[in-house]
XYZ file of C-alpha atoms in Angstrom:
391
model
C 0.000 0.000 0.000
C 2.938 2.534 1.127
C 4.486 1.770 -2.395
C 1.709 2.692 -4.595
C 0.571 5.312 -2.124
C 3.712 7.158 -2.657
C 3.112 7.922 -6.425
C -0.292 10.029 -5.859
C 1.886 12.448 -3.915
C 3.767 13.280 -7.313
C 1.184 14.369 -9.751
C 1.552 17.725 -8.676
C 5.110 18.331 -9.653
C 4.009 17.109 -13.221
C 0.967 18.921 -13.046
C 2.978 22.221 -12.591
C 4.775 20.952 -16.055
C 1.816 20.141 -18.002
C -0.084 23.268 -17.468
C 2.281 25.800 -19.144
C 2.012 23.584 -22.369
C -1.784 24.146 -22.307
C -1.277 28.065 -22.553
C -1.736 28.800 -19.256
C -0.068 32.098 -18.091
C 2.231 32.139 -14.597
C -0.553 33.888 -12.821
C -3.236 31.145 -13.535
C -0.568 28.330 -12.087
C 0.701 30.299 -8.998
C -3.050 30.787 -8.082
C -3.670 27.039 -8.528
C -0.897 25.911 -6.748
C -1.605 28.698 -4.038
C -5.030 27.621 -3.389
C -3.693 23.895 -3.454
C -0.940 24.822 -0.941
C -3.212 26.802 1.424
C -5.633 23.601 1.237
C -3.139 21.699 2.309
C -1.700 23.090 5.105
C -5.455 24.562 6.472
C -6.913 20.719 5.538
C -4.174 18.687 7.968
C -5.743 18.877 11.311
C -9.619 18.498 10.209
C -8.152 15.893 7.985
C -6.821 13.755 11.111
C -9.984 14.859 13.210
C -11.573 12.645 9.907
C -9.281 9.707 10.405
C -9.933 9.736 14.204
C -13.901 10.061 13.935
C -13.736 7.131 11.079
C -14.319 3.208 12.001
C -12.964 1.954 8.571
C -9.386 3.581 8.044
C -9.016 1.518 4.854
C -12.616 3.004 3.130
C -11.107 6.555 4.198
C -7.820 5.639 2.369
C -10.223 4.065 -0.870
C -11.995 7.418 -0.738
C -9.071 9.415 -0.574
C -6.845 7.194 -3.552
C -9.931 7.330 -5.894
C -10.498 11.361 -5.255
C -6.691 11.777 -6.460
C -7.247 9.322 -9.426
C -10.112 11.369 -10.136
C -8.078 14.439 -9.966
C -5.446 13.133 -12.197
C -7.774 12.372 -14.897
C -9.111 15.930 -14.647
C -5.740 17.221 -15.383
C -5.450 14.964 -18.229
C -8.320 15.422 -19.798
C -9.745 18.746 -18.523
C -6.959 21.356 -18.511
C -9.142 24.734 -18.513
C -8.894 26.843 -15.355
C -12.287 25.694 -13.252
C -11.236 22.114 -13.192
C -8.013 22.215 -12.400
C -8.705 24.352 -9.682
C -11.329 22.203 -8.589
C -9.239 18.864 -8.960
C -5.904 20.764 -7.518
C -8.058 21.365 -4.665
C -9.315 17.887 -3.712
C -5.985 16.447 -4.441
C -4.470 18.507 -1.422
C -8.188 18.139 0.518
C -7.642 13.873 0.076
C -3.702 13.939 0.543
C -4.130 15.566 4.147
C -6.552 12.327 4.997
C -3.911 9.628 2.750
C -1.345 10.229 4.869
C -2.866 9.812 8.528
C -5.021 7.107 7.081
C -2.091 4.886 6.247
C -0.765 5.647 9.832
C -3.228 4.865 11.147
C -3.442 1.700 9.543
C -0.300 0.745 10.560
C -0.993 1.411 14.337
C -3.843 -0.643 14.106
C -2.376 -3.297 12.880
C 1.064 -3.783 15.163
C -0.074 -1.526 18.194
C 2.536 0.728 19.868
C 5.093 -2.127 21.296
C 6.142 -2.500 17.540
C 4.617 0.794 15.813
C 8.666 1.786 15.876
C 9.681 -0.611 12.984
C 6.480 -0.571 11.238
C 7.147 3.274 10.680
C 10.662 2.778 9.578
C 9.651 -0.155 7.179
C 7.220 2.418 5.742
C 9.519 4.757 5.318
C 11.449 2.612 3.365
C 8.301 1.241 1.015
C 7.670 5.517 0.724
C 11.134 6.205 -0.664
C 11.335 3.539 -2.706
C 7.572 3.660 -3.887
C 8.218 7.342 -4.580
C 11.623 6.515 -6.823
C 10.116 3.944 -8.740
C 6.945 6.006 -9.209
C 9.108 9.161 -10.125
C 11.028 7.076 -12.992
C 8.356 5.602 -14.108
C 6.485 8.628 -14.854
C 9.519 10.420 -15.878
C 9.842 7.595 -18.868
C 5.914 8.218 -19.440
C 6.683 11.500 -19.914
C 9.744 11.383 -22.418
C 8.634 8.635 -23.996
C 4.818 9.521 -24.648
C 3.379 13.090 -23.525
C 3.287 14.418 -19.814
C -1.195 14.012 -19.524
C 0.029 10.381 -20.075
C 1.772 10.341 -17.208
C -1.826 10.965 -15.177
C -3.299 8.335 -16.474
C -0.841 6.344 -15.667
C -0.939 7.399 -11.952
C -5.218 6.830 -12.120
C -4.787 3.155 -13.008
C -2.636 2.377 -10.211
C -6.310 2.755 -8.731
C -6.691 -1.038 -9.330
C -3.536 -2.001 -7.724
C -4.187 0.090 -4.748
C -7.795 -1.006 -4.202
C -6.595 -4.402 -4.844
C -3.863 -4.630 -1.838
C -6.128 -2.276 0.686
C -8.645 -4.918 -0.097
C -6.361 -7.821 1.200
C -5.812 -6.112 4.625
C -8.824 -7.742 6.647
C -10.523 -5.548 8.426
C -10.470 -7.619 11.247
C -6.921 -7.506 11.712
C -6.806 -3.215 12.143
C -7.603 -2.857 15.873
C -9.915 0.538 15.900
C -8.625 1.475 19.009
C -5.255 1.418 18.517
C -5.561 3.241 15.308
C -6.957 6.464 17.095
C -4.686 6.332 19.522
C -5.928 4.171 22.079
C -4.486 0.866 23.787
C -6.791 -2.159 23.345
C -5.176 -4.558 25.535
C -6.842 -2.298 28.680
C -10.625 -1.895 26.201
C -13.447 -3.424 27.787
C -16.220 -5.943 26.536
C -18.281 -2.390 26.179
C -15.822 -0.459 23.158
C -16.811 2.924 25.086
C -14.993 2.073 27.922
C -12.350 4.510 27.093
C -15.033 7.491 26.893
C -14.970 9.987 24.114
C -11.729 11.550 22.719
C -10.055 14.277 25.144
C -10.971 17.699 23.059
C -7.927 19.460 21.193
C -7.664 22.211 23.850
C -6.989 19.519 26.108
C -4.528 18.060 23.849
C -2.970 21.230 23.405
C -2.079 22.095 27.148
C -0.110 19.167 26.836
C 3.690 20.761 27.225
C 5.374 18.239 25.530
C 3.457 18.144 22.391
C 3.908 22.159 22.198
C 7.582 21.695 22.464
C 7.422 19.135 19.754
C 5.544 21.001 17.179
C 7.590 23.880 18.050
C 10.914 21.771 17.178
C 8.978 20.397 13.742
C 8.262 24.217 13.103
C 12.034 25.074 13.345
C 13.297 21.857 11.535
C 11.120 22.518 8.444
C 11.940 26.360 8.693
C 15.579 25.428 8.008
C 15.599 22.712 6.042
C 12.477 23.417 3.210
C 14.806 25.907 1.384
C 18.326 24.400 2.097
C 17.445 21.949 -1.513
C 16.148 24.557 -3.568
C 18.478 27.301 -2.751
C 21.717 24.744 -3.570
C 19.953 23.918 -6.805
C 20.250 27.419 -7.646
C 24.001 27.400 -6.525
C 24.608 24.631 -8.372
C 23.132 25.741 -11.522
C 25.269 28.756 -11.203
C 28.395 27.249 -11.170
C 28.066 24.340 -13.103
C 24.746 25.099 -15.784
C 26.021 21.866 -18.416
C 25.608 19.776 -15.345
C 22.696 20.822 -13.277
C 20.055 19.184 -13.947
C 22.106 15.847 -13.483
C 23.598 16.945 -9.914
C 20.320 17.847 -8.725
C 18.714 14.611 -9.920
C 21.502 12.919 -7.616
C 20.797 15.225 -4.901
C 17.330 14.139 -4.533
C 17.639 10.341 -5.458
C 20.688 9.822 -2.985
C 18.597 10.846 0.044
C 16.382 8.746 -0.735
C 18.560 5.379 -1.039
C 19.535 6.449 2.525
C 16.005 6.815 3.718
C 15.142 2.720 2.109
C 18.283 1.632 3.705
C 18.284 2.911 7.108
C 14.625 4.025 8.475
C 14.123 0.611 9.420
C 17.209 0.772 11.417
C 15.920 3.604 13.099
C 12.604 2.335 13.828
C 14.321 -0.538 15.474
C 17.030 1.937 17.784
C 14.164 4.067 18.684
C 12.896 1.491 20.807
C 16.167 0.296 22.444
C 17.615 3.770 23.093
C 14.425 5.950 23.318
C 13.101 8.409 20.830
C 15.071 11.528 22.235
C 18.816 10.494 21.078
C 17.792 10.152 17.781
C 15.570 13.300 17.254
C 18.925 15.452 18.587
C 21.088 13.124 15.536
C 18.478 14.210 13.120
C 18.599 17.665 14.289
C 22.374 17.730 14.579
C 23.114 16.782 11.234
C 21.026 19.841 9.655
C 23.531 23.022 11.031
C 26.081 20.614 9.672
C 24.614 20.457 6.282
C 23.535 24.039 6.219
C 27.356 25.502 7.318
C 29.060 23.270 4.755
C 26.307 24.260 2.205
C 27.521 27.823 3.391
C 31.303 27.334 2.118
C 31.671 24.308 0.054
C 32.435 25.627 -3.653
C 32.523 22.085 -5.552
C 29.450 21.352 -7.046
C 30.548 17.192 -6.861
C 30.908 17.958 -3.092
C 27.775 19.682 -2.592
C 26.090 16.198 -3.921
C 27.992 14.477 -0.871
C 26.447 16.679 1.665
C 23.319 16.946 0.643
C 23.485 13.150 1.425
C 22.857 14.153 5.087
C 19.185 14.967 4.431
C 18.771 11.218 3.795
C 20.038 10.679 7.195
C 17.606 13.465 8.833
C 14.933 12.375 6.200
C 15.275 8.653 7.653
C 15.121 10.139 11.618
C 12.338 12.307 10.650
C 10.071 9.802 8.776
C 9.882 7.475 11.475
C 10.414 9.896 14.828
C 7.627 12.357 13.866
C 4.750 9.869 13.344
C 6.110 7.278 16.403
C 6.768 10.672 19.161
C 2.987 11.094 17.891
C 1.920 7.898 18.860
C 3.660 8.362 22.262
C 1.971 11.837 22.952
C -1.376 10.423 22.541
C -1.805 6.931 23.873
C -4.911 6.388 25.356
C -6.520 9.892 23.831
C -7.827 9.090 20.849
C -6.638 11.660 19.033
C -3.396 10.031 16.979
C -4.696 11.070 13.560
C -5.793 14.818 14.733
C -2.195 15.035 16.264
C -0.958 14.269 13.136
C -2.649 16.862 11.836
C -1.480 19.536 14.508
C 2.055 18.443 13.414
C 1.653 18.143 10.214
C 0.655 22.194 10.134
C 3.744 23.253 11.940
C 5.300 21.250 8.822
C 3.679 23.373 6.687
C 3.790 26.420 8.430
C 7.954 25.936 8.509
C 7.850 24.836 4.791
C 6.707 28.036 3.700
C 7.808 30.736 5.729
C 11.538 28.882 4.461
C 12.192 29.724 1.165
C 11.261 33.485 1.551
C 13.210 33.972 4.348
C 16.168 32.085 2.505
C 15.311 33.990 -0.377
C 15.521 37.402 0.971
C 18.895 36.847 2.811
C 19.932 35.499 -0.575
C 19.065 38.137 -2.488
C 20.427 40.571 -0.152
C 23.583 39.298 1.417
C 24.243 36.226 -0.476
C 23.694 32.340 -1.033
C 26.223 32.110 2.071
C 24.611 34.483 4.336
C 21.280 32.822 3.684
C 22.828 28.971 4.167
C 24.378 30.481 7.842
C 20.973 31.933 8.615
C 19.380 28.444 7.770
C 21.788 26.675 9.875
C 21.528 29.226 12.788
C 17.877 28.379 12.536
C 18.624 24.756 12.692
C 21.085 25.074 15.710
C 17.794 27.113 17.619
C 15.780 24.340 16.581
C 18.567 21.626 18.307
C 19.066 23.551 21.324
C 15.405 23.173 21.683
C 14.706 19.621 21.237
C 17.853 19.092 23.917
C 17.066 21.091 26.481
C 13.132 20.801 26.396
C 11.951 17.759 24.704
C 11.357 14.963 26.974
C 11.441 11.561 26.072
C 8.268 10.172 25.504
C 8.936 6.485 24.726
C 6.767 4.919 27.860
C 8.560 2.668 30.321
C 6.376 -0.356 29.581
C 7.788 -0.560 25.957
């Protein structure tokens, strides 16, 4: 599921391609992929509230795989300005349910005394899922005409169906995949009373901390990529487009080979050493970013995204799952983290951009690592650890 999952979270890259070959002017695409990006980041937390209030996580991930498929086709076959607005709209709208969905799934299924590895094995299935996908729609592309490469991504519809079909039902534990711990649930399924509200949730200091030290992460990190592919293009235009290609395909080989290891570690040695490694390696990056000249050497470091990429795609959604045991409110969590994502995603490249324009690709790289050093003096000094002493 995580494999052919990972390929409906790419159709908007290529959508952003097709659309200037259908006439459309700059304006007409910013607004679409403003509106899709505001969607997105407003749509996370009612999105896990969804998840949470659901008794069927695999018909909300079926609803949400055949909305995309449905908005690929749109874009295939229906590139005037209403519908793609429309279908760029419930793309984001069903991606901000996908992704708790499948997490939620997952907790369901193993419960929190082994949700650790399951994360990092889907972290692996995600970065490999989303290379294949990426090549394979690349080749569509060349090879045929970029609308092909949505209808490509609509008939993995079948597939998708096919294996969330094959998960018995009976096997997801409801409980757990909210949040909650069935080996204490009663006879009587209400024994655990409703869901503690979000305000509730909220006064909660270690989850504030937490989405505070997501905030910061993302703030330095979302523009570290595109501001070296900039650099790079720069100083070495004949070869650009082939450096960047490595630096986003090496991460992910990193991410398939060691999230599983992390999923593992995090239960031996706690969650808390390996959230400060993820967050230690990003100043790192950031102040070698800052005055490394080669181009071949900026590939190297960029490699130590993969390493925070595999920390980050197993610690986020597992630290989760510790923060809300027995609250079920997992999936609206999510959500609440998932916005500070956001948030931090975008306020990144403008402020990276500014500095840049201003001072220098430098200057901006040391203000992104100063960032990231805030953001690891924060998750040392504040952030508990949070993996329970039963486990």
């Amino acid at each position: 599921v995580v494999i052919l999952v990972a390929a409906y979270f790419l159709i908007g890259p290529f959508a952003a391609v097709e659309l200037p070959s259908e006439k459309w002017t700059q304006v007409e695409i910013g607004l679409v992929l403003s509106v899709a990006g505001l969607v997105a980041l407003v749509g996370q937390m009612p999105g896990g509230a969804l998840v949470d209030a659901a008794r069927s996580e695999r018909t909300v991930a079926a609803v949400a795989v055949t909305l995309i498929a449905a908005a690929a086709l749109t874009y295939a076959t229906m590139p005037v300005f209403p519908a793609v607005l429309a279908a760029a709209t419930v793309h984001a709208a069903a991606s901000c349910v996908l992704g708790p969905s499948i997490a939620a799934i997952s907790l369901g299924l193993v419960g929190h005394v082994a949700i650790g590895e399951r994360f990092g094995r889907n972290a692996r299935f995600a970065s490999l899922g989303a290379g294949l996908s990426a090549a394979v729609m690349g080749a569509v592309g060349y090879f045929f005409s970029t609308s092909a490469v949505f209808f490509v991504t609509a008939a993995l519809l079948g597939p998708a169906f096919f294996v969330l079909r094959h998960i018995a039902w009976e096997e997801i534990d409801p409980e757990r995949s909210h949040g909650n711990m069935s080996g204490r649930r009663a006879p009587d399924k209400r024994a655990h009373g409703p869901p503690i509200d979000f305000r509730s949730l909220l006064s909660r200091r270690p989850l504030l901390i937490f989405g505070g030290c997501i905030l910061l992460f993302h703030l330095a990190n979302a523009a570290m990529l595109p501001l070296m592919g900039s650099v790079l293009t720069t100083r070495s235009s004949e070869w650009a487009t082939v450096l960047i290609a490595a630096c986003m395909v090496g991460p992910q080989l990193i991410v398939a080979a060691f999230s599983p290891w992390v999923g593992r570690q995090a239960q031996k040695w706690g969650r808390r050493p390996l959230l400060i490694a993820g967050f230690a390696a990003l100043p790192v990056r950031g102040l070698l970013f800052a005055i490394v000249t080669d181009p071949y050497l900026l590939v190297a470091v960029q490699l130590l995204d993969g390493l925070t990429a595999a920390v980050f795609a197993v610690m986020v959604p597992l630290t989760v799952a510790d923060l809300t045991r027995d609250t079920g409110r997992f999936n609206l969590t999510q959500g609440f983290v998932g916005t500070m994502m956001g948030i931090g995603a975008a306020l990144s490249p403008t402020f990276a951009g500014y500095v840049s324009d201003y001072a220098g690709s430098g200057h901006a790289f040391l203000g992104l690592a100063a960032i990231a050093l805030v953001g690891l003096a924060t998750v040392s000094l504040l952030m508990p650890e949070t993996r329970p002493a039963a486990d």
